[in-house]
PDB file of C-alpha atoms in Angstrom:
ATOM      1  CA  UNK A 296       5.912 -14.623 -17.237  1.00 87.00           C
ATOM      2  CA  UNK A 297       5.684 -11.756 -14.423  1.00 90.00           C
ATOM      3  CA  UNK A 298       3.922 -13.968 -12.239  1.00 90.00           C
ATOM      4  CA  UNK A 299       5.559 -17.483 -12.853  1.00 93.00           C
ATOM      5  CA  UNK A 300       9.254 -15.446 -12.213  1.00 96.00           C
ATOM      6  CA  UNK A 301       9.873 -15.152  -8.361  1.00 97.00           C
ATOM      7  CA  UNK A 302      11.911 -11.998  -9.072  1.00 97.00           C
ATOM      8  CA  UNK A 303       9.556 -10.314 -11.700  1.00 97.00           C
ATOM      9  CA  UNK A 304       6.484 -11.156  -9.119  1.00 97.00           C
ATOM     10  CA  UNK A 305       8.347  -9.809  -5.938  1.00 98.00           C
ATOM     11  CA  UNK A 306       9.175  -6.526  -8.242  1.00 98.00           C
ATOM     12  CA  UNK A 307       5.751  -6.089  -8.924  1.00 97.00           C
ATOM     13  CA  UNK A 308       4.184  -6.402  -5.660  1.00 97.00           C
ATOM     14  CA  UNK A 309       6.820  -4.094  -4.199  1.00 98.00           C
ATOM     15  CA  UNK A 310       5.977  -1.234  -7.288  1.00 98.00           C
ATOM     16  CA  UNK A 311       2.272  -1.666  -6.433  1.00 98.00           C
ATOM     17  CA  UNK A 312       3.270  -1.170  -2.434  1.00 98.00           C
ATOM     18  CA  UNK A 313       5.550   1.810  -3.708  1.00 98.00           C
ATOM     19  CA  UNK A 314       2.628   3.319  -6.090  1.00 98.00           C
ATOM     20  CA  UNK A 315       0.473   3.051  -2.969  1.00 98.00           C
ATOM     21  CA  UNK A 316       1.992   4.581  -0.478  1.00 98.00           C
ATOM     22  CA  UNK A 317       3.065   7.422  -3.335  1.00 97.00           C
ATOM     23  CA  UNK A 318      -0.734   7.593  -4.359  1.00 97.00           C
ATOM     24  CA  UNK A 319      -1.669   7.709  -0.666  1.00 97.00           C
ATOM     25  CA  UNK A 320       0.763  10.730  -0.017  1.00 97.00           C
ATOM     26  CA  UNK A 321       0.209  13.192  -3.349  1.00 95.00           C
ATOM     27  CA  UNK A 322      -3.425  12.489  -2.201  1.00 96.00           C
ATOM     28  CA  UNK A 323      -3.581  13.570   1.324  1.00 96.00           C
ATOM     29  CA  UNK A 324      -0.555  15.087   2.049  1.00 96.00           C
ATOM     30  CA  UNK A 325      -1.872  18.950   0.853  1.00 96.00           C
ATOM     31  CA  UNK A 326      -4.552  18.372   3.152  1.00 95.00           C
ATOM     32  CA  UNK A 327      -2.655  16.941   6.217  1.00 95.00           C
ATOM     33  CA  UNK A 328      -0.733  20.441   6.134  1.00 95.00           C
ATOM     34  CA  UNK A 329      -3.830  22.406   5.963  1.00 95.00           C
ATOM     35  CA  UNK A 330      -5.371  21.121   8.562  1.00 93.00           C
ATOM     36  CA  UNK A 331      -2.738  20.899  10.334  1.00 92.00           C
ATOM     37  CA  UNK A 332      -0.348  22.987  10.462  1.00 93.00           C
ATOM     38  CA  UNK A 333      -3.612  26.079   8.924  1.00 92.00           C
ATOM     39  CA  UNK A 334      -1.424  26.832   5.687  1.00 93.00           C
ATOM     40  CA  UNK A 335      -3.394  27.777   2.555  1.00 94.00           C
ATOM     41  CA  UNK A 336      -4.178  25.673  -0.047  1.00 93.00           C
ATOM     42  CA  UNK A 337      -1.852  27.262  -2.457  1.00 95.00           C
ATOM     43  CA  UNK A 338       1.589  26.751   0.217  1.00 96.00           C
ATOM     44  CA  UNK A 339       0.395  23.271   1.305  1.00 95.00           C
ATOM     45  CA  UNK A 340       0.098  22.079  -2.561  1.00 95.00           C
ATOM     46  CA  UNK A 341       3.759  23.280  -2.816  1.00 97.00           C
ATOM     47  CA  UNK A 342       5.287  22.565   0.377  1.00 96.00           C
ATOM     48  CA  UNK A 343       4.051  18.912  -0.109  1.00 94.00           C
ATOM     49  CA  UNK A 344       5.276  17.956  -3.731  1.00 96.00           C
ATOM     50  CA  UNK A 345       8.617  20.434  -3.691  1.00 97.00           C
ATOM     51  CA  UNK A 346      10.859  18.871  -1.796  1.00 97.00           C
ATOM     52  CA  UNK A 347      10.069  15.368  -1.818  1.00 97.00           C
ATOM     53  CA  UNK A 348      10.292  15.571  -5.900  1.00 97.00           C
ATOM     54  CA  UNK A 349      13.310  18.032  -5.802  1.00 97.00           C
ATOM     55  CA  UNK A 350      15.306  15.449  -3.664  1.00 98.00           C
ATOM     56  CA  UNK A 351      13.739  12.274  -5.756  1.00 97.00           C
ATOM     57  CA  UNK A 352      15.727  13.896  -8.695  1.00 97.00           C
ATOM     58  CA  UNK A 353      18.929  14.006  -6.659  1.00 97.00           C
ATOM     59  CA  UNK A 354      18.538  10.935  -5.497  1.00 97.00           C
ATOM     60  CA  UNK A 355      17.658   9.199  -8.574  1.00 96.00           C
ATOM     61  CA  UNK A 356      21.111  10.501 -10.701  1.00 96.00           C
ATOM     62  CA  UNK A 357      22.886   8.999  -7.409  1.00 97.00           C
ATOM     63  CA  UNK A 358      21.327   5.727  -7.601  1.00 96.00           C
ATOM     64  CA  UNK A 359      21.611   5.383 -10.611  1.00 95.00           C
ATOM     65  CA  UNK A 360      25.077   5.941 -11.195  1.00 96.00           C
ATOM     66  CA  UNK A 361      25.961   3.424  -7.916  1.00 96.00           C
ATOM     67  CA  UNK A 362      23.345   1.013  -9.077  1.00 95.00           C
ATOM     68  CA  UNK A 363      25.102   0.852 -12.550  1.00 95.00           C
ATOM     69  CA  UNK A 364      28.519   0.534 -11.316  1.00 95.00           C
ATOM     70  CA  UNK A 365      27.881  -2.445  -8.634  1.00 95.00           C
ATOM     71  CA  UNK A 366      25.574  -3.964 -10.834  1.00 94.00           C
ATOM     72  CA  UNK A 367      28.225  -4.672 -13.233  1.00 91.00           C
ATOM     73  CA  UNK A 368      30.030  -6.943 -11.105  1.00 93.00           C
ATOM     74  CA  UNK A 369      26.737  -8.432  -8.771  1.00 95.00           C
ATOM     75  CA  UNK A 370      23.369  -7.989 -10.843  1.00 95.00           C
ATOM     76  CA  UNK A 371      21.621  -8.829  -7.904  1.00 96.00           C
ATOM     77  CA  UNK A 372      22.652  -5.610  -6.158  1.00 97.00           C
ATOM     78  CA  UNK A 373      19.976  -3.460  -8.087  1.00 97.00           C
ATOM     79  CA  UNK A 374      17.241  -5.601  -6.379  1.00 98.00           C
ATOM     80  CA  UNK A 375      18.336  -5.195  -2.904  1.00 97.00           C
ATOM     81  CA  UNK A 376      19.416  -1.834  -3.241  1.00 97.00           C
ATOM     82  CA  UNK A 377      15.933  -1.094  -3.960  1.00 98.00           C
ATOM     83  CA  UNK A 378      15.007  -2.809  -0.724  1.00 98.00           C
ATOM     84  CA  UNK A 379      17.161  -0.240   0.898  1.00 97.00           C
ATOM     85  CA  UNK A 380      15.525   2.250  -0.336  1.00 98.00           C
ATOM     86  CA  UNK A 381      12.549   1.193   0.742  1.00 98.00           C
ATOM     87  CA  UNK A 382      13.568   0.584   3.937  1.00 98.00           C
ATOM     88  CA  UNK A 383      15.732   4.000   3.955  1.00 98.00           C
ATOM     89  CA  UNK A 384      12.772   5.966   3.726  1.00 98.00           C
ATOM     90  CA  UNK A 385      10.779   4.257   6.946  1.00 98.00           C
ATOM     91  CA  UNK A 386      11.175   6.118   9.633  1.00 97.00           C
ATOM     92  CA  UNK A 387      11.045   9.705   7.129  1.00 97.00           C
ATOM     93  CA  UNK A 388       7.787   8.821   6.644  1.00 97.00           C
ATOM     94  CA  UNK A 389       7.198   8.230  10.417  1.00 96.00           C
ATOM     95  CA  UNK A 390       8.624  11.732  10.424  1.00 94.00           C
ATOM     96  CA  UNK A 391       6.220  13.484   8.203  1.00 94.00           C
ATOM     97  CA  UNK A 392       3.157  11.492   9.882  1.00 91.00           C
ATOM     98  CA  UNK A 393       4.039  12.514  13.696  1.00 88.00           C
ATOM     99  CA  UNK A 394       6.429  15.521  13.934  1.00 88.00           C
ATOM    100  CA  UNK A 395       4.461  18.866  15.095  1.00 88.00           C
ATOM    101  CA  UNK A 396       7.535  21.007  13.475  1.00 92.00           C
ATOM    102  CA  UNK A 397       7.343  21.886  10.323  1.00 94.00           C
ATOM    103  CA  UNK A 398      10.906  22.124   9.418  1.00 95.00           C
ATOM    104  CA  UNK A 399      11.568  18.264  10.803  1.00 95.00           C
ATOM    105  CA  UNK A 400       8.134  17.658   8.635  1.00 96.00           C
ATOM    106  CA  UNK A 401       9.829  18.928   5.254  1.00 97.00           C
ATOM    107  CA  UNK A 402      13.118  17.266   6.696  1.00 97.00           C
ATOM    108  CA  UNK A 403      10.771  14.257   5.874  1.00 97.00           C
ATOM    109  CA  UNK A 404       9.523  15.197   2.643  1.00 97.00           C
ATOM    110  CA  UNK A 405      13.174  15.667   1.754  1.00 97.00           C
ATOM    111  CA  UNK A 406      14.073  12.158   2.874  1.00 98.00           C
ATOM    112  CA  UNK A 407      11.161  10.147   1.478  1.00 98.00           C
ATOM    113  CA  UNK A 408      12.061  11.852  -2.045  1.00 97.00           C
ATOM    114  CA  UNK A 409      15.524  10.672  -1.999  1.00 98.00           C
ATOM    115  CA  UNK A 410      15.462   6.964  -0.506  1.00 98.00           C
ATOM    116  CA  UNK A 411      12.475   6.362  -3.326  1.00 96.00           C
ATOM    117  CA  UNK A 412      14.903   7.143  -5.995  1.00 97.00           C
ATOM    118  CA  UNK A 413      16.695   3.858  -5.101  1.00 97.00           C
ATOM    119  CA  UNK A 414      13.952   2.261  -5.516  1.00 98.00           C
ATOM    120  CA  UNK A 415      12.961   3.825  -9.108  1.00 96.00           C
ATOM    121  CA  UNK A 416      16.399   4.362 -10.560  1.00 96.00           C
ATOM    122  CA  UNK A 417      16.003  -0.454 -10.939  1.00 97.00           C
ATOM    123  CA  UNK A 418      12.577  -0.947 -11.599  1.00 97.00           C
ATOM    124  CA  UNK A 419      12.475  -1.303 -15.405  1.00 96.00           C
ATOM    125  CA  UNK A 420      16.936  -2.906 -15.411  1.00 96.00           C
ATOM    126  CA  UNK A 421      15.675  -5.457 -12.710  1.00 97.00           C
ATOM    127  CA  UNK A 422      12.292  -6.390 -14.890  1.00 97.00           C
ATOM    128  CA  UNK A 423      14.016  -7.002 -18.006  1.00 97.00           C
ATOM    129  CA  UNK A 424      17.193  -8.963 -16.118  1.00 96.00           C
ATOM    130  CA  UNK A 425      15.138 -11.816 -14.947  1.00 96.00           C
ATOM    131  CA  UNK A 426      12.262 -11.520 -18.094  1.00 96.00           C
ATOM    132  CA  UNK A 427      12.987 -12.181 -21.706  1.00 94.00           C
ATOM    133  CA  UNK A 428      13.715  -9.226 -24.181  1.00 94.00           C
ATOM    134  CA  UNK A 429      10.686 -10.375 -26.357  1.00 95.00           C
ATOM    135  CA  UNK A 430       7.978  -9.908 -23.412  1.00 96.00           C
ATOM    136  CA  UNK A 431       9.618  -6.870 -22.081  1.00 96.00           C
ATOM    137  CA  UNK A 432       6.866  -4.200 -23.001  1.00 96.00           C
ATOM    138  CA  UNK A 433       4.144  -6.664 -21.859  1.00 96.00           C
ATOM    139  CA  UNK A 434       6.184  -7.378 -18.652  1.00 96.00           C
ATOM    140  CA  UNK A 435       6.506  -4.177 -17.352  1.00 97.00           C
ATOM    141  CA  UNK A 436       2.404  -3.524 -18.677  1.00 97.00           C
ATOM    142  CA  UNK A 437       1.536  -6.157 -16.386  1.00 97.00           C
ATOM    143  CA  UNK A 438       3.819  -4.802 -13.890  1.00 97.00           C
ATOM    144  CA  UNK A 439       2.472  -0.942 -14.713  1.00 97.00           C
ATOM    145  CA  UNK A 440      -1.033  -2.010 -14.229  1.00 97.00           C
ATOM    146  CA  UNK A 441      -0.857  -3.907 -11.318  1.00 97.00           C
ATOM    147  CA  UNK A 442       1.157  -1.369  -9.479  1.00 97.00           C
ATOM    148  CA  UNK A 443      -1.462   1.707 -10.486  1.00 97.00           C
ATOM    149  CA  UNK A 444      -4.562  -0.414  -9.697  1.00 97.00           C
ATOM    150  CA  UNK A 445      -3.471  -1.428  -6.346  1.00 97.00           C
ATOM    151  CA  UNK A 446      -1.864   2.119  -5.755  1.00 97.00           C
ATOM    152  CA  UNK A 447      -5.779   3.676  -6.152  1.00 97.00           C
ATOM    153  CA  UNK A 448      -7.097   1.872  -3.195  1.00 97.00           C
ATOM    154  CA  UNK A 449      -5.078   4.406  -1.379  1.00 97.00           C
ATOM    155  CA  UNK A 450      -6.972   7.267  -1.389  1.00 96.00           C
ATOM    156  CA  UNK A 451      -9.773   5.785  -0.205  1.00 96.00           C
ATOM    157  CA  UNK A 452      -8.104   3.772   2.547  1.00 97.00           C
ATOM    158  CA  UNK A 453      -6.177   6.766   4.094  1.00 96.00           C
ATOM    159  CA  UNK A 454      -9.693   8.175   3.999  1.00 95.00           C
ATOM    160  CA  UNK A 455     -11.136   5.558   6.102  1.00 96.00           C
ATOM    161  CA  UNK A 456      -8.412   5.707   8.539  1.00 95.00           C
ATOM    162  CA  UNK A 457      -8.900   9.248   8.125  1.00 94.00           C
ATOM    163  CA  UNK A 458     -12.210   8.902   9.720  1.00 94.00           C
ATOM    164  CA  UNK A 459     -11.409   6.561  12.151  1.00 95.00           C
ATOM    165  CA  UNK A 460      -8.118   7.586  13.725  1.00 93.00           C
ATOM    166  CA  UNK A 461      -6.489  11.032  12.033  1.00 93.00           C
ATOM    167  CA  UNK A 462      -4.474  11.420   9.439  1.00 93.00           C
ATOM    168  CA  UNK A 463      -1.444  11.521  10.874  1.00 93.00           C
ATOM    169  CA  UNK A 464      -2.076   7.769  11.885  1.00 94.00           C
ATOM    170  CA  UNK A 465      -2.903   7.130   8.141  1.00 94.00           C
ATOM    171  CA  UNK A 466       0.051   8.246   6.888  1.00 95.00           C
ATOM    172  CA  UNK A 467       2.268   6.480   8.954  1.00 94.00           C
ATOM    173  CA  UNK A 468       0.353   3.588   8.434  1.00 94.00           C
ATOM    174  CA  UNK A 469       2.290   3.970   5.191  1.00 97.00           C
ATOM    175  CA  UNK A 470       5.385   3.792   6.548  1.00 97.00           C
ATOM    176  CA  UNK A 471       4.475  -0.218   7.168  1.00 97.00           C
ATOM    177  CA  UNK A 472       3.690  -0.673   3.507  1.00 98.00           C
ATOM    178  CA  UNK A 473       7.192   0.279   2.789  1.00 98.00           C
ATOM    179  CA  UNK A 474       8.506  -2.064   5.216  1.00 98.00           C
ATOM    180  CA  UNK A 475       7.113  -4.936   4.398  1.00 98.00           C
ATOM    181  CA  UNK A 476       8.116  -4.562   0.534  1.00 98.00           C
ATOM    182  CA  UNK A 477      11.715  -3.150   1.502  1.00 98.00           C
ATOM    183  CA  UNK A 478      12.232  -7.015   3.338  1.00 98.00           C
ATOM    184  CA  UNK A 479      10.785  -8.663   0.625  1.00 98.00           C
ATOM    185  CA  UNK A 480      13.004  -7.019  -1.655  1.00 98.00           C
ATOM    186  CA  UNK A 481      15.612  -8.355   0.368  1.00 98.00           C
ATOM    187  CA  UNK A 482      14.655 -11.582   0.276  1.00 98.00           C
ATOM    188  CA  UNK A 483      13.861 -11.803  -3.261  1.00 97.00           C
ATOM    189  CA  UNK A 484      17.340 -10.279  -4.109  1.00 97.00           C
ATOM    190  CA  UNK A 485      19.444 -12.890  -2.393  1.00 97.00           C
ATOM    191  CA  UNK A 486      16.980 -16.280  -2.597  1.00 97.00           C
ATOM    192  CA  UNK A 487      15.663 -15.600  -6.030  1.00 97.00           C
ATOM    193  CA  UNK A 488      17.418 -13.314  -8.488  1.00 97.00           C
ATOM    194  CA  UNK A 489      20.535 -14.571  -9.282  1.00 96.00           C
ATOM    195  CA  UNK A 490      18.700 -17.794 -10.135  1.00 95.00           C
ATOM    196  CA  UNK A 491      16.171 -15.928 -12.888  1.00 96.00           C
ATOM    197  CA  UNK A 492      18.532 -13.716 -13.679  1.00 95.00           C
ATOM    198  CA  UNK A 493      21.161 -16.514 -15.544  1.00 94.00           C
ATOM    199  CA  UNK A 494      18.155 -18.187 -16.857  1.00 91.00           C
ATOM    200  CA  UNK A 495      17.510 -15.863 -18.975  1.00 88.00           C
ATOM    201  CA  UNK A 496      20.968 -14.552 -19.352  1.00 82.00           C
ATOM    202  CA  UNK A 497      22.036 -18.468 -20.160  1.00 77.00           C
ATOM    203  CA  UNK A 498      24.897 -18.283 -17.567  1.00 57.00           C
TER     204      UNK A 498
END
């Protein structure tokens, strides 16, 4: 069902590009700011998880609200405003990948956290739109797995680039993940949703 549903599969590769570049940041991000920027251990842990997080909350009782009150009149809406989300949070992560000052760097952080929350506020209310109610658990399983086992290459391929190029190179790399799934999220929202959606909704 996820992957015979243009919508559902388009959601699904766009979680496991969000769970990536998320994966790829919680992992290396500490480190990025100890190296370079020489905080401690302790402050870089913090300094990388607080604001992104404390902004994703923000962000995610806004979306949710606008995403609930659109929706009601264009379903489709939900889809693409995750896209924008996606796409929102871009050139933040360019941001926190090449800025030298700190306070532009958490500026970033800041940023990142709240455009996500577009994204997550939809995930599951776009799944079960365009899947029926009786797969929904296995749907968004599928969708869960996929995202997290995709998402774990991350580590290991910020490492690489890591080794090859810096990590400040790496983590902007990122910022292309997002771009490519923001587009497709896009697409999907206008070519295929609508479409799935009043399938299943017998409209």
């Amino acid at each position: 069902m996820v992957f015979t549903t243009p919508t559902a599969l388009i959601l699904t590769l766009s979680f496991s590009g969000l769970i990536f570049v998320l994966t790829g940041y919680l992992t290396w991000m500490p480190t990025y700011l100890y190296e370079r920027f020489d905080m401690d251990l302790a402050a870089a842990g913090f300094h990388s998880m607080f604001y992104t997080h404390l902004f994703a909350f923000v962000g995610i009782l806004i979306a949710g609200r606008i995403s609930d009150r659109i929706a009601a009149k264009h379903p489709a809406s939900r889809m693409a405003m995750q896209g924008i989300g996606l796409l929102a949070a871009v050139p933040f992560i360019v941001m926190m990948g090449h800025s030298s000052t700190l306070w532009i760097i958490y500026l970033g952080f800041a940023g990142f956290g709240f455009a996500r929350a577009f994204f997550d506020a939809n995930t599951y209310t776009v799944l079960y739109d365009v899947v029926p109610e009786r797969y929904h658990s296995s749907a968004s399983g599928v969708m869960i797995m996929t995202g997290f086992a995709i998402g774990a290459l991350a580590p290991v391929i910020l490492g690489a680039v890591k080794e090859a190029a810096g990590l400040s190179s790496g983590i902007t790399m990122l910022a292309g993940v997002w771009l490519v799934c923001g587009v497709l999220m896009l697409a999907g929202s206008k070519r295929f949703y609508m479409k799935n959606y009043n399938r299943i909704n017998n409209v």
